[in-house]
PDB file of C-alpha atoms in Angstrom:
ATOM      1  CA  UNK A  87      49.275 -28.596  -4.811  1.00  0.00           C
ATOM      2  CA  UNK A  88      47.501 -28.514  -8.265  1.00  0.00           C
ATOM      3  CA  UNK A  89      45.894 -25.074  -9.148  1.00  0.00           C
ATOM      4  CA  UNK A  90      42.338 -27.151  -9.097  1.00  0.00           C
ATOM      5  CA  UNK A  91      42.892 -29.159  -6.106  1.00  0.00           C
ATOM      6  CA  UNK A  92      42.892 -25.083  -4.812  1.00  0.00           C
ATOM      7  CA  UNK A  93      39.775 -23.730  -6.601  1.00  0.00           C
ATOM      8  CA  UNK A  94      38.144 -26.878  -5.170  1.00  0.00           C
ATOM      9  CA  UNK A  95      39.002 -26.572  -2.021  1.00  0.00           C
ATOM     10  CA  UNK A  96      37.816 -22.788  -2.045  1.00  0.00           C
ATOM     11  CA  UNK A  97      34.740 -23.797  -3.989  1.00  0.00           C
ATOM     12  CA  UNK A  98      33.764 -26.007  -1.988  1.00  0.00           C
ATOM     13  CA  UNK A  99      34.654 -23.505   1.681  1.00  0.00           C
ATOM     14  CA  UNK A 100      32.694 -20.877  -0.367  1.00  0.00           C
ATOM     15  CA  UNK A 101      29.785 -23.621  -0.595  1.00  0.00           C
ATOM     16  CA  UNK A 102      29.733 -23.879   3.331  1.00  0.00           C
ATOM     17  CA  UNK A 103      29.843 -20.281   4.110  1.00  0.00           C
ATOM     18  CA  UNK A 104      27.043 -18.917   1.463  1.00  0.00           C
ATOM     19  CA  UNK A 105      23.693 -21.140   1.347  1.00  0.00           C
ATOM     20  CA  UNK A 106      22.532 -22.018  -3.019  1.00  0.00           C
ATOM     21  CA  UNK A 107      19.741 -19.548  -3.245  1.00  0.00           C
ATOM     22  CA  UNK A 108      18.602 -23.139  -4.735  1.00  0.00           C
ATOM     23  CA  UNK A 109      18.248 -23.296  -1.067  1.00  0.00           C
ATOM     24  CA  UNK A 110      16.688 -20.274  -0.303  1.00  0.00           C
ATOM     25  CA  UNK A 111      13.853 -20.644   1.413  1.00  0.00           C
ATOM     26  CA  UNK A 112      14.835 -23.148   4.342  1.00  0.00           C
ATOM     27  CA  UNK A 113      12.733 -21.952   6.599  1.00  0.00           C
ATOM     28  CA  UNK A 114       9.467 -19.985   6.854  1.00  0.00           C
ATOM     29  CA  UNK A 115       8.815 -16.244   6.231  1.00  0.00           C
ATOM     30  CA  UNK A 116       7.849 -13.172   7.957  1.00  0.00           C
ATOM     31  CA  UNK A 117       5.699 -11.076   5.830  1.00  0.00           C
ATOM     32  CA  UNK A 118       5.187  -7.918   8.000  1.00  0.00           C
ATOM     33  CA  UNK A 119       2.071  -5.666   7.289  1.00  0.00           C
ATOM     34  CA  UNK A 120       1.339  -2.288   9.390  1.00  0.00           C
ATOM     35  CA  UNK A 121      -1.719  -2.678   9.716  1.00  0.00           C
ATOM     36  CA  UNK A 122      -4.820  -3.837  11.447  1.00  0.00           C
ATOM     37  CA  UNK A 123      -6.567  -7.452   9.592  1.00  0.00           C
ATOM     38  CA  UNK A 124      -9.381  -6.968   7.575  1.00  0.00           C
ATOM     39  CA  UNK A 125      -8.077  -3.986   5.789  1.00  0.00           C
ATOM     40  CA  UNK A 126      -7.389  -3.765   1.832  1.00  0.00           C
ATOM     41  CA  UNK A 127      -3.607  -3.549   2.784  1.00  0.00           C
ATOM     42  CA  UNK A 128      -4.576  -7.475   5.138  1.00  0.00           C
ATOM     43  CA  UNK A 129      -6.097  -8.916   1.981  1.00  0.00           C
ATOM     44  CA  UNK A 130      -4.371  -8.602  -0.380  1.00  0.00           C
ATOM     45  CA  UNK A 131      -0.737  -9.590   1.650  1.00  0.00           C
ATOM     46  CA  UNK A 132      -3.109 -12.880   2.953  1.00  0.00           C
ATOM     47  CA  UNK A 133      -3.755 -13.759  -0.721  1.00  0.00           C
ATOM     48  CA  UNK A 134      -0.128 -12.764  -2.365  1.00  0.00           C
ATOM     49  CA  UNK A 135       1.767 -15.075   0.178  1.00  0.00           C
ATOM     50  CA  UNK A 136      -0.251 -17.685  -0.752  1.00  0.00           C
ATOM     51  CA  UNK A 137       0.554 -18.206  -3.850  1.00  0.00           C
ATOM     52  CA  UNK A 138       3.991 -16.974  -2.985  1.00  0.00           C
ATOM     53  CA  UNK A 139       4.487 -19.337  -0.593  1.00  0.00           C
ATOM     54  CA  UNK A 140       3.612 -21.625  -4.266  1.00  0.00           C
ATOM     55  CA  UNK A 141       5.948 -19.743  -6.572  1.00  0.00           C
ATOM     56  CA  UNK A 142       9.000 -20.302  -4.107  1.00  0.00           C
ATOM     57  CA  UNK A 143       8.810 -24.282  -4.408  1.00  0.00           C
ATOM     58  CA  UNK A 144      11.595 -25.517  -1.330  1.00  0.00           C
ATOM     59  CA  UNK A 145       8.461 -26.067   0.397  1.00  0.00           C
ATOM     60  CA  UNK A 146       8.267 -22.614   1.527  1.00  0.00           C
ATOM     61  CA  UNK A 147       5.743 -20.607   4.207  1.00  0.00           C
ATOM     62  CA  UNK A 148       5.365 -17.489   3.949  1.00  0.00           C
ATOM     63  CA  UNK A 149       3.047 -16.028   7.629  1.00  0.00           C
ATOM     64  CA  UNK A 150       1.159 -13.118   7.886  1.00  0.00           C
ATOM     65  CA  UNK A 151       2.496 -10.569  10.901  1.00  0.00           C
ATOM     66  CA  UNK A 152       0.292  -8.000  11.984  1.00  0.00           C
ATOM     67  CA  UNK A 153       2.364  -5.008  13.814  1.00  0.00           C
ATOM     68  CA  UNK A 154      -0.318  -1.634  13.135  1.00  0.00           C
ATOM     69  CA  UNK A 155      -0.250   1.578  15.159  1.00  0.00           C
ATOM     70  CA  UNK A 156       1.090   5.449  14.786  1.00  0.00           C
ATOM     71  CA  UNK A 157      -0.291   4.687  11.145  1.00  0.00           C
ATOM     72  CA  UNK A 158       2.173   2.377   9.715  1.00  0.00           C
ATOM     73  CA  UNK A 159       5.455   3.690  10.875  1.00  0.00           C
ATOM     74  CA  UNK A 160       5.520   0.608  13.510  1.00  0.00           C
ATOM     75  CA  UNK A 161       5.446  -1.867  10.820  1.00  0.00           C
ATOM     76  CA  UNK A 162       8.030  -0.101   8.518  1.00  0.00           C
ATOM     77  CA  UNK A 163      10.315   0.450  11.458  1.00  0.00           C
ATOM     78  CA  UNK A 164      10.143  -3.231  12.458  1.00  0.00           C
ATOM     79  CA  UNK A 165      10.776  -4.592   8.583  1.00  0.00           C
ATOM     80  CA  UNK A 166      13.333  -2.013   8.245  1.00  0.00           C
ATOM     81  CA  UNK A 167      15.657  -2.909  11.269  1.00  0.00           C
ATOM     82  CA  UNK A 168      14.774  -6.733  10.765  1.00  0.00           C
ATOM     83  CA  UNK A 169      17.698  -9.387   9.399  1.00  0.00           C
ATOM     84  CA  UNK A 170      18.603  -8.548   5.392  1.00  0.00           C
ATOM     85  CA  UNK A 171      18.355 -12.683   4.609  1.00  0.00           C
ATOM     86  CA  UNK A 172      15.019 -12.557   2.873  1.00  0.00           C
ATOM     87  CA  UNK A 173      13.410 -14.450   6.260  1.00  0.00           C
ATOM     88  CA  UNK A 174      10.826 -10.940   6.512  1.00  0.00           C
ATOM     89  CA  UNK A 175       9.786  -9.043   3.812  1.00  0.00           C
ATOM     90  CA  UNK A 176       6.317  -6.712   4.470  1.00  0.00           C
ATOM     91  CA  UNK A 177       3.956  -4.554   2.378  1.00  0.00           C
ATOM     92  CA  UNK A 178       4.625  -1.194   1.950  1.00  0.00           C
ATOM     93  CA  UNK A 179       1.989   1.739   1.572  1.00  0.00           C
ATOM     94  CA  UNK A 180       2.975   4.212  -1.089  1.00  0.00           C
ATOM     95  CA  UNK A 181       2.616   6.925  -0.056  1.00  0.00           C
ATOM     96  CA  UNK A 182       1.793   7.026   3.440  1.00  0.00           C
ATOM     97  CA  UNK A 183       5.021   4.599   3.584  1.00  0.00           C
ATOM     98  CA  UNK A 184       7.101   7.811   2.243  1.00  0.00           C
ATOM     99  CA  UNK A 185       5.450  10.692   3.657  1.00  0.00           C
ATOM    100  CA  UNK A 186       6.381   9.482   7.678  1.00  0.00           C
ATOM    101  CA  UNK A 187       9.647  10.040   6.512  1.00  0.00           C
ATOM    102  CA  UNK A 188       9.153  13.048   4.416  1.00  0.00           C
ATOM    103  CA  UNK A 189       8.088  14.955   7.568  1.00  0.00           C
ATOM    104  CA  UNK A 190      10.412  13.105   9.725  1.00  0.00           C
ATOM    105  CA  UNK A 191       8.579  11.580  11.803  1.00  0.00           C
ATOM    106  CA  UNK A 192       9.748   7.588  11.239  1.00  0.00           C
ATOM    107  CA  UNK A 193      12.405   5.679  12.431  1.00  0.00           C
ATOM    108  CA  UNK A 194      13.322   4.726   9.138  1.00  0.00           C
ATOM    109  CA  UNK A 195      14.251   6.535   5.418  1.00  0.00           C
ATOM    110  CA  UNK A 196      13.612   5.051   1.720  1.00  0.00           C
ATOM    111  CA  UNK A 197      17.281   3.747   1.893  1.00  0.00           C
ATOM    112  CA  UNK A 198      16.424   1.689   4.411  1.00  0.00           C
ATOM    113  CA  UNK A 199      14.242  -1.013   2.273  1.00  0.00           C
ATOM    114  CA  UNK A 200      14.839  -3.259  -0.444  1.00  0.00           C
ATOM    115  CA  UNK A 201      11.328  -3.276  -3.280  1.00  0.00           C
ATOM    116  CA  UNK A 202      10.415  -6.843  -4.089  1.00  0.00           C
ATOM    117  CA  UNK A 203       7.497  -5.387  -6.249  1.00  0.00           C
ATOM    118  CA  UNK A 204       4.457  -3.834  -6.517  1.00  0.00           C
ATOM    119  CA  UNK A 205       1.276  -5.635  -6.505  1.00  0.00           C
ATOM    120  CA  UNK A 206      -1.856  -2.915  -6.040  1.00  0.00           C
ATOM    121  CA  UNK A 207      -3.280   0.394  -7.283  1.00  0.00           C
ATOM    122  CA  UNK A 208      -6.130   1.716  -5.948  1.00  0.00           C
ATOM    123  CA  UNK A 209      -7.721   5.058  -6.191  1.00  0.00           C
ATOM    124  CA  UNK A 210      -8.299   7.747  -3.395  1.00  0.00           C
ATOM    125  CA  UNK A 211     -12.493   7.797  -2.256  1.00  0.00           C
ATOM    126  CA  UNK A 212     -15.304  10.378  -0.910  1.00  0.00           C
ATOM    127  CA  UNK A 213     -17.882   8.483   1.092  1.00  0.00           C
ATOM    128  CA  UNK A 214     -20.872   9.508   3.518  1.00  0.00           C
ATOM    129  CA  UNK A 215     -23.371   7.685   4.954  1.00  0.00           C
ATOM    130  CA  UNK A 216     -26.803   6.313   3.547  1.00  0.00           C
ATOM    131  CA  UNK A 217     -28.467   8.880   5.299  1.00  0.00           C
ATOM    132  CA  UNK A 218     -26.301  11.654   4.632  1.00  0.00           C
ATOM    133  CA  UNK A 219     -28.020  15.017   3.656  1.00  0.00           C
ATOM    134  CA  UNK A 220     -25.073  15.326   1.117  1.00  0.00           C
ATOM    135  CA  UNK A 221     -26.142  13.300  -2.031  1.00  0.00           C
ATOM    136  CA  UNK A 222     -23.104  14.668  -3.970  1.00  0.00           C
ATOM    137  CA  UNK A 223     -19.495  16.478  -4.489  1.00  0.00           C
ATOM    138  CA  UNK A 224     -20.460  19.655  -4.673  1.00  0.00           C
ATOM    139  CA  UNK A 225     -22.956  19.633  -2.053  1.00  0.00           C
ATOM    140  CA  UNK A 226     -20.684  18.789   0.459  1.00  0.00           C
ATOM    141  CA  UNK A 227     -18.071  21.611  -0.972  1.00  0.00           C
ATOM    142  CA  UNK A 228     -20.522  24.435  -0.788  1.00  0.00           C
ATOM    143  CA  UNK A 229     -22.073  23.132   2.949  1.00  0.00           C
ATOM    144  CA  UNK A 230     -17.903  22.892   3.495  1.00  0.00           C
ATOM    145  CA  UNK A 231     -17.554  26.051   2.226  1.00  0.00           C
ATOM    146  CA  UNK A 232     -20.547  27.520   4.293  1.00  0.00           C
ATOM    147  CA  UNK A 233     -19.506  26.403   7.203  1.00  0.00           C
ATOM    148  CA  UNK A 234     -15.338  26.776   7.890  1.00  0.00           C
ATOM    149  CA  UNK A 235     -13.219  23.908   9.782  1.00  0.00           C
ATOM    150  CA  UNK A 236     -16.677  22.366  10.668  1.00  0.00           C
ATOM    151  CA  UNK A 237     -17.200  19.070   8.635  1.00  0.00           C
ATOM    152  CA  UNK A 238     -14.605  16.151   9.729  1.00  0.00           C
ATOM    153  CA  UNK A 239     -13.639  13.647   7.588  1.00  0.00           C
ATOM    154  CA  UNK A 240     -12.260  10.759   8.920  1.00  0.00           C
ATOM    155  CA  UNK A 241      -9.053   8.628   6.685  1.00  0.00           C
ATOM    156  CA  UNK A 242      -8.268   5.322   6.982  1.00  0.00           C
ATOM    157  CA  UNK A 243      -4.590   6.403   7.083  1.00  0.00           C
ATOM    158  CA  UNK A 244      -2.281   8.294   9.357  1.00  0.00           C
ATOM    159  CA  UNK A 245      -1.151  12.477   8.614  1.00  0.00           C
ATOM    160  CA  UNK A 246       0.212  12.290   5.340  1.00  0.00           C
ATOM    161  CA  UNK A 247      -1.163   9.121   3.829  1.00  0.00           C
ATOM    162  CA  UNK A 248      -3.027   9.375   0.798  1.00  0.00           C
ATOM    163  CA  UNK A 249      -6.271   9.717   1.707  1.00  0.00           C
ATOM    164  CA  UNK A 250      -4.966  13.000   4.038  1.00  0.00           C
ATOM    165  CA  UNK A 251      -2.823  14.313   1.162  1.00  0.00           C
ATOM    166  CA  UNK A 252      -6.102  14.104  -1.084  1.00  0.00           C
ATOM    167  CA  UNK A 253      -8.395  15.404   1.451  1.00  0.00           C
ATOM    168  CA  UNK A 254      -5.491  18.933   1.364  1.00  0.00           C
ATOM    169  CA  UNK A 255      -5.062  19.147  -1.734  1.00  0.00           C
ATOM    170  CA  UNK A 256      -9.432  18.861  -2.221  1.00  0.00           C
ATOM    171  CA  UNK A 257      -9.307  21.518   0.078  1.00  0.00           C
ATOM    172  CA  UNK A 258      -6.355  23.631  -1.741  1.00  0.00           C
ATOM    173  CA  UNK A 259      -8.324  23.306  -5.030  1.00  0.00           C
ATOM    174  CA  UNK A 260     -11.328  23.731  -3.566  1.00  0.00           C
ATOM    175  CA  UNK A 261     -11.544  26.528  -0.981  1.00  0.00           C
ATOM    176  CA  UNK A 262     -12.830  24.481   1.390  1.00  0.00           C
ATOM    177  CA  UNK A 263     -11.423  23.861   4.861  1.00  0.00           C
ATOM    178  CA  UNK A 264     -12.338  20.290   5.375  1.00  0.00           C
ATOM    179  CA  UNK A 265     -10.710  18.688   9.355  1.00  0.00           C
ATOM    180  CA  UNK A 266      -9.383  15.153   8.953  1.00  0.00           C
ATOM    181  CA  UNK A 267      -9.508  12.708  11.740  1.00  0.00           C
ATOM    182  CA  UNK A 268      -6.908   9.783  11.976  1.00  0.00           C
ATOM    183  CA  UNK A 269      -8.683   6.579  12.330  1.00  0.00           C
ATOM    184  CA  UNK A 270      -4.393   4.429  11.217  1.00  0.00           C
ATOM    185  CA  UNK A 271      -6.705   1.844   9.393  1.00  0.00           C
ATOM    186  CA  UNK A 272      -9.879   0.793   7.643  1.00  0.00           C
ATOM    187  CA  UNK A 273     -12.017  -0.750   9.905  1.00  0.00           C
ATOM    188  CA  UNK A 274     -11.614   1.971  12.275  1.00  0.00           C
ATOM    189  CA  UNK A 275     -12.934   4.156  10.454  1.00  0.00           C
ATOM    190  CA  UNK A 276     -16.144   2.303   8.292  1.00  0.00           C
ATOM    191  CA  UNK A 277     -17.332   1.609  11.764  1.00  0.00           C
ATOM    192  CA  UNK A 278     -16.581   4.987  12.737  1.00  0.00           C
ATOM    193  CA  UNK A 279     -19.052   6.198   9.405  1.00  0.00           C
ATOM    194  CA  UNK A 280     -20.960   3.436   9.826  1.00  0.00           C
ATOM    195  CA  UNK A 281     -22.165   4.536  13.181  1.00  0.00           C
ATOM    196  CA  UNK A 282     -22.695   8.363  12.496  1.00  0.00           C
ATOM    197  CA  UNK A 283     -19.021   8.988  13.629  1.00  0.00           C
ATOM    198  CA  UNK A 284     -17.819  11.302  11.320  1.00  0.00           C
ATOM    199  CA  UNK A 285     -20.039  12.385   8.440  1.00  0.00           C
ATOM    200  CA  UNK A 286     -17.552  11.894   5.831  1.00  0.00           C
ATOM    201  CA  UNK A 287     -14.838   9.448   5.354  1.00  0.00           C
ATOM    202  CA  UNK A 288     -11.803   8.546   2.527  1.00  0.00           C
ATOM    203  CA  UNK A 289     -10.400   5.288   2.105  1.00  0.00           C
ATOM    204  CA  UNK A 290      -8.858   3.682  -0.865  1.00  0.00           C
ATOM    205  CA  UNK A 291     -11.819   2.496  -3.591  1.00  0.00           C
ATOM    206  CA  UNK A 292     -11.417  -1.663  -2.885  1.00  0.00           C
ATOM    207  CA  UNK A 293     -12.166  -1.385   0.679  1.00  0.00           C
ATOM    208  CA  UNK A 294     -14.998  -0.097   0.427  1.00  0.00           C
ATOM    209  CA  UNK A 295     -17.007  -2.179  -2.759  1.00  0.00           C
ATOM    210  CA  UNK A 296     -18.897  -4.017  -0.530  1.00  0.00           C
ATOM    211  CA  UNK A 297     -20.647  -1.450   1.323  1.00  0.00           C
ATOM    212  CA  UNK A 298     -20.868   1.015  -1.724  1.00  0.00           C
ATOM    213  CA  UNK A 299     -23.154  -1.821  -3.352  1.00  0.00           C
ATOM    214  CA  UNK A 300     -25.307  -2.972  -0.228  1.00  0.00           C
ATOM    215  CA  UNK A 301     -26.059   0.744  -0.017  1.00  0.00           C
ATOM    216  CA  UNK A 302     -24.916   1.260   3.409  1.00  0.00           C
ATOM    217  CA  UNK A 303     -22.255   4.134   2.320  1.00  0.00           C
ATOM    218  CA  UNK A 304     -22.876   6.843  -0.576  1.00  0.00           C
ATOM    219  CA  UNK A 305     -20.139   7.420  -2.597  1.00  0.00           C
ATOM    220  CA  UNK A 306     -19.266  10.670  -3.593  1.00  0.00           C
ATOM    221  CA  UNK A 307     -16.321  10.651  -6.003  1.00  0.00           C
ATOM    222  CA  UNK A 308     -13.288   8.783  -6.625  1.00  0.00           C
ATOM    223  CA  UNK A 309      -9.861  10.516  -6.947  1.00  0.00           C
ATOM    224  CA  UNK A 310      -8.829   9.155 -10.450  1.00  0.00           C
ATOM    225  CA  UNK A 311      -8.151   9.791 -14.389  1.00  0.00           C
ATOM    226  CA  UNK A 312     -11.020   7.518 -15.156  1.00  0.00           C
ATOM    227  CA  UNK A 313     -14.684   5.713 -13.687  1.00  0.00           C
ATOM    228  CA  UNK A 314     -13.462   2.260 -12.331  1.00  0.00           C
ATOM    229  CA  UNK A 315     -13.952  -0.577 -13.392  1.00  0.00           C
ATOM    230  CA  UNK A 316     -15.142  -2.155 -10.220  1.00  0.00           C
ATOM    231  CA  UNK A 317     -17.857   1.204 -10.418  1.00  0.00           C
ATOM    232  CA  UNK A 318     -18.575   1.843 -13.491  1.00  0.00           C
ATOM    233  CA  UNK A 319     -21.230   4.472 -12.242  1.00  0.00           C
ATOM    234  CA  UNK A 320     -19.467   6.343  -9.360  1.00  0.00           C
ATOM    235  CA  UNK A 321     -17.844   9.485 -11.186  1.00  0.00           C
ATOM    236  CA  UNK A 322     -14.408  10.877 -10.885  1.00  0.00           C
ATOM    237  CA  UNK A 323     -13.441  14.194  -9.060  1.00  0.00           C
ATOM    238  CA  UNK A 324     -12.349  15.530 -12.304  1.00  0.00           C
ATOM    239  CA  UNK A 325     -16.125  14.812 -13.969  1.00  0.00           C
ATOM    240  CA  UNK A 326     -16.945  16.679 -11.171  1.00  0.00           C
ATOM    241  CA  UNK A 327     -14.668  19.964 -11.403  1.00  0.00           C
ATOM    242  CA  UNK A 328     -12.087  18.854  -9.950  1.00  0.00           C
ATOM    243  CA  UNK A 329      -8.681  17.592 -11.059  1.00  0.00           C
ATOM    244  CA  UNK A 330      -7.489  15.311  -8.008  1.00  0.00           C
ATOM    245  CA  UNK A 331      -5.858  12.385  -8.327  1.00  0.00           C
ATOM    246  CA  UNK A 332      -4.986  10.051  -4.750  1.00  0.00           C
ATOM    247  CA  UNK A 333      -3.837   6.479  -5.465  1.00  0.00           C
ATOM    248  CA  UNK A 334      -2.058   4.214  -3.032  1.00  0.00           C
ATOM    249  CA  UNK A 335      -0.059   1.679  -4.002  1.00  0.00           C
ATOM    250  CA  UNK A 336       0.152  -1.399  -1.824  1.00  0.00           C
ATOM    251  CA  UNK A 337       3.566  -3.921  -2.761  1.00  0.00           C
ATOM    252  CA  UNK A 338       6.085  -5.748  -1.016  1.00  0.00           C
ATOM    253  CA  UNK A 339       9.523  -4.989  -0.303  1.00  0.00           C
ATOM    254  CA  UNK A 340      12.581  -6.672   1.947  1.00  0.00           C
ATOM    255  CA  UNK A 341      15.306  -4.843   4.033  1.00  0.00           C
ATOM    256  CA  UNK A 342      17.727  -2.594   2.021  1.00  0.00           C
ATOM    257  CA  UNK A 343      20.959  -5.168   1.689  1.00  0.00           C
ATOM    258  CA  UNK A 344      18.912  -8.676   1.055  1.00  0.00           C
ATOM    259  CA  UNK A 345      21.301 -10.585  -1.207  1.00  0.00           C
ATOM    260  CA  UNK A 346      20.966  -9.600  -4.924  1.00  0.00           C
ATOM    261  CA  UNK A 347      20.382 -13.238  -5.626  1.00  0.00           C
ATOM    262  CA  UNK A 348      17.556 -14.083  -3.034  1.00  0.00           C
ATOM    263  CA  UNK A 349      15.542 -10.814  -4.067  1.00  0.00           C
ATOM    264  CA  UNK A 350      15.356 -11.778  -7.552  1.00  0.00           C
ATOM    265  CA  UNK A 351      13.900 -15.674  -5.985  1.00  0.00           C
ATOM    266  CA  UNK A 352      11.255 -13.333  -4.583  1.00  0.00           C
ATOM    267  CA  UNK A 353      10.813 -10.835  -7.519  1.00  0.00           C
ATOM    268  CA  UNK A 354      10.499 -13.908  -9.287  1.00  0.00           C
ATOM    269  CA  UNK A 355       7.905 -15.833  -6.735  1.00  0.00           C
ATOM    270  CA  UNK A 356       5.866 -12.202  -6.561  1.00  0.00           C
ATOM    271  CA  UNK A 357       5.553 -11.943 -10.035  1.00  0.00           C
ATOM    272  CA  UNK A 358       4.635 -15.405 -10.926  1.00  0.00           C
ATOM    273  CA  UNK A 359       1.853 -15.451  -8.630  1.00  0.00           C
ATOM    274  CA  UNK A 360       0.775 -12.419  -9.748  1.00  0.00           C
ATOM    275  CA  UNK A 361       0.194 -14.902 -13.368  1.00  0.00           C
ATOM    276  CA  UNK A 362      -1.289 -17.428 -11.798  1.00  0.00           C
ATOM    277  CA  UNK A 363      -4.131 -18.429 -13.505  1.00  0.00           C
ATOM    278  CA  UNK A 364      -6.094 -19.044  -9.271  1.00  0.00           C
ATOM    279  CA  UNK A 365      -4.977 -15.990  -8.547  1.00  0.00           C
ATOM    280  CA  UNK A 366      -5.854 -13.955 -11.445  1.00  0.00           C
ATOM    281  CA  UNK A 367      -9.626 -15.512 -10.730  1.00  0.00           C
ATOM    282  CA  UNK A 368      -8.973 -15.352  -6.923  1.00  0.00           C
ATOM    283  CA  UNK A 369      -7.909 -11.211  -7.135  1.00  0.00           C
ATOM    284  CA  UNK A 370     -10.806 -10.849 -10.017  1.00  0.00           C
ATOM    285  CA  UNK A 371     -13.423 -11.879  -7.042  1.00  0.00           C
ATOM    286  CA  UNK A 372     -11.728 -10.430  -4.807  1.00  0.00           C
ATOM    287  CA  UNK A 373     -11.406  -7.222  -6.429  1.00  0.00           C
ATOM    288  CA  UNK A 374      -8.470  -6.714  -6.239  1.00  0.00           C
ATOM    289  CA  UNK A 375      -7.294  -3.505  -8.423  1.00  0.00           C
ATOM    290  CA  UNK A 376      -3.946  -5.428  -9.255  1.00  0.00           C
ATOM    291  CA  UNK A 377      -0.700  -3.702 -11.109  1.00  0.00           C
ATOM    292  CA  UNK A 378       2.138  -5.386 -10.836  1.00  0.00           C
ATOM    293  CA  UNK A 379       5.890  -3.361 -11.574  1.00  0.00           C
ATOM    294  CA  UNK A 380       9.449  -5.293 -11.230  1.00  0.00           C
ATOM    295  CA  UNK A 381      11.726  -3.571  -8.149  1.00  0.00           C
ATOM    296  CA  UNK A 382      13.302  -1.348  -9.913  1.00  0.00           C
ATOM    297  CA  UNK A 383      10.074  -0.008 -11.625  1.00  0.00           C
ATOM    298  CA  UNK A 384       8.889   0.031  -8.158  1.00  0.00           C
ATOM    299  CA  UNK A 385      11.678   2.008  -6.608  1.00  0.00           C
ATOM    300  CA  UNK A 386      11.074   4.950  -9.558  1.00  0.00           C
ATOM    301  CA  UNK A 387       7.557   4.617  -8.406  1.00  0.00           C
ATOM    302  CA  UNK A 388       8.616   5.349  -5.314  1.00  0.00           C
ATOM    303  CA  UNK A 389      11.521   7.993  -5.456  1.00  0.00           C
ATOM    304  CA  UNK A 390       8.841   9.803  -7.356  1.00  0.00           C
ATOM    305  CA  UNK A 391       6.049   9.690  -5.171  1.00  0.00           C
ATOM    306  CA  UNK A 392       8.942  10.876  -2.320  1.00  0.00           C
ATOM    307  CA  UNK A 393       9.760  14.048  -4.765  1.00  0.00           C
ATOM    308  CA  UNK A 394       5.472  14.849  -5.252  1.00  0.00           C
ATOM    309  CA  UNK A 395       5.249  14.600  -1.242  1.00  0.00           C
ATOM    310  CA  UNK A 396       8.211  16.554  -0.878  1.00  0.00           C
ATOM    311  CA  UNK A 397       7.244  19.864  -2.838  1.00  0.00           C
ATOM    312  CA  UNK A 398       3.730  19.349  -0.971  1.00  0.00           C
ATOM    313  CA  UNK A 399       5.371  19.389   2.451  1.00  0.00           C
ATOM    314  CA  UNK A 400       6.907  22.993   1.455  1.00  0.00           C
ATOM    315  CA  UNK A 401       3.238  24.008   0.503  1.00  0.00           C
ATOM    316  CA  UNK A 402       0.446  22.015   2.761  1.00  0.00           C
ATOM    317  CA  UNK A 403       2.948  20.844   5.729  1.00  0.00           C
ATOM    318  CA  UNK A 404       0.274  18.401   7.101  1.00  0.00           C
ATOM    319  CA  UNK A 405       1.857  17.566  10.831  1.00  0.00           C
TER     320      UNK A 405
END
């Protein structure tokens, strides 16, 4: 048999055993969200999924699947153990996604995931009810010092979430002793604050914008380097004497072992979606704080967060 015929036969056999990249996706993709519907992660996932479908082509369909519980651990574990074929991807939320692994609670490690790209960087905030006696961050800090451990702060995450780490770092920086209450996702902590069940809450900025603007809750400080363009009148913690920076990431990942060419196609679709004028307009209207990072840059960010949390764990374990 001629060499050319042998090579052709091998190529043909390989084509039957390994679908061509151009054919991906051939079936619906599931996008896991590790939190309940209605929170910032869920909103970000549903908005990006529609535009990724458009840019993946081939009649792509992406279904958002909510798997809440255990501060995200249930959904992220499901993602880590899914078949690494590109048909299961999911939203990840550093630093809480990382913190569960750092403290040894998670059934996964960072090596179980293949980053696709970052979508959002959303600063933490501290808020109180509209009728709260605390008119400023300074007043709240003084009240906590006067009654150690008495003031409860509801958080939209679990132990080790960005919000919880923010409370721990505030306690260290200000000499306070706020007591955290973990609600696991945003909607329950918002309701608890509105109902007067907790006097103070922390969540991400995008998750509180409508309630702050309506006057239903009062924002005491933003945990970012600069004031947010969405709420330019809201002071940062730094302005008020506390150099506290807490930002939550929302991005996409696949299970480790997903073929590189599939990851590349998913990353390209994410990038194209985030550059799509229609998506940019929708994100602006929804006030989603976009911050695209490609897969390698997102891996670098995750590694940095992992290192920082490991150091915080040594000093202030949050278990």
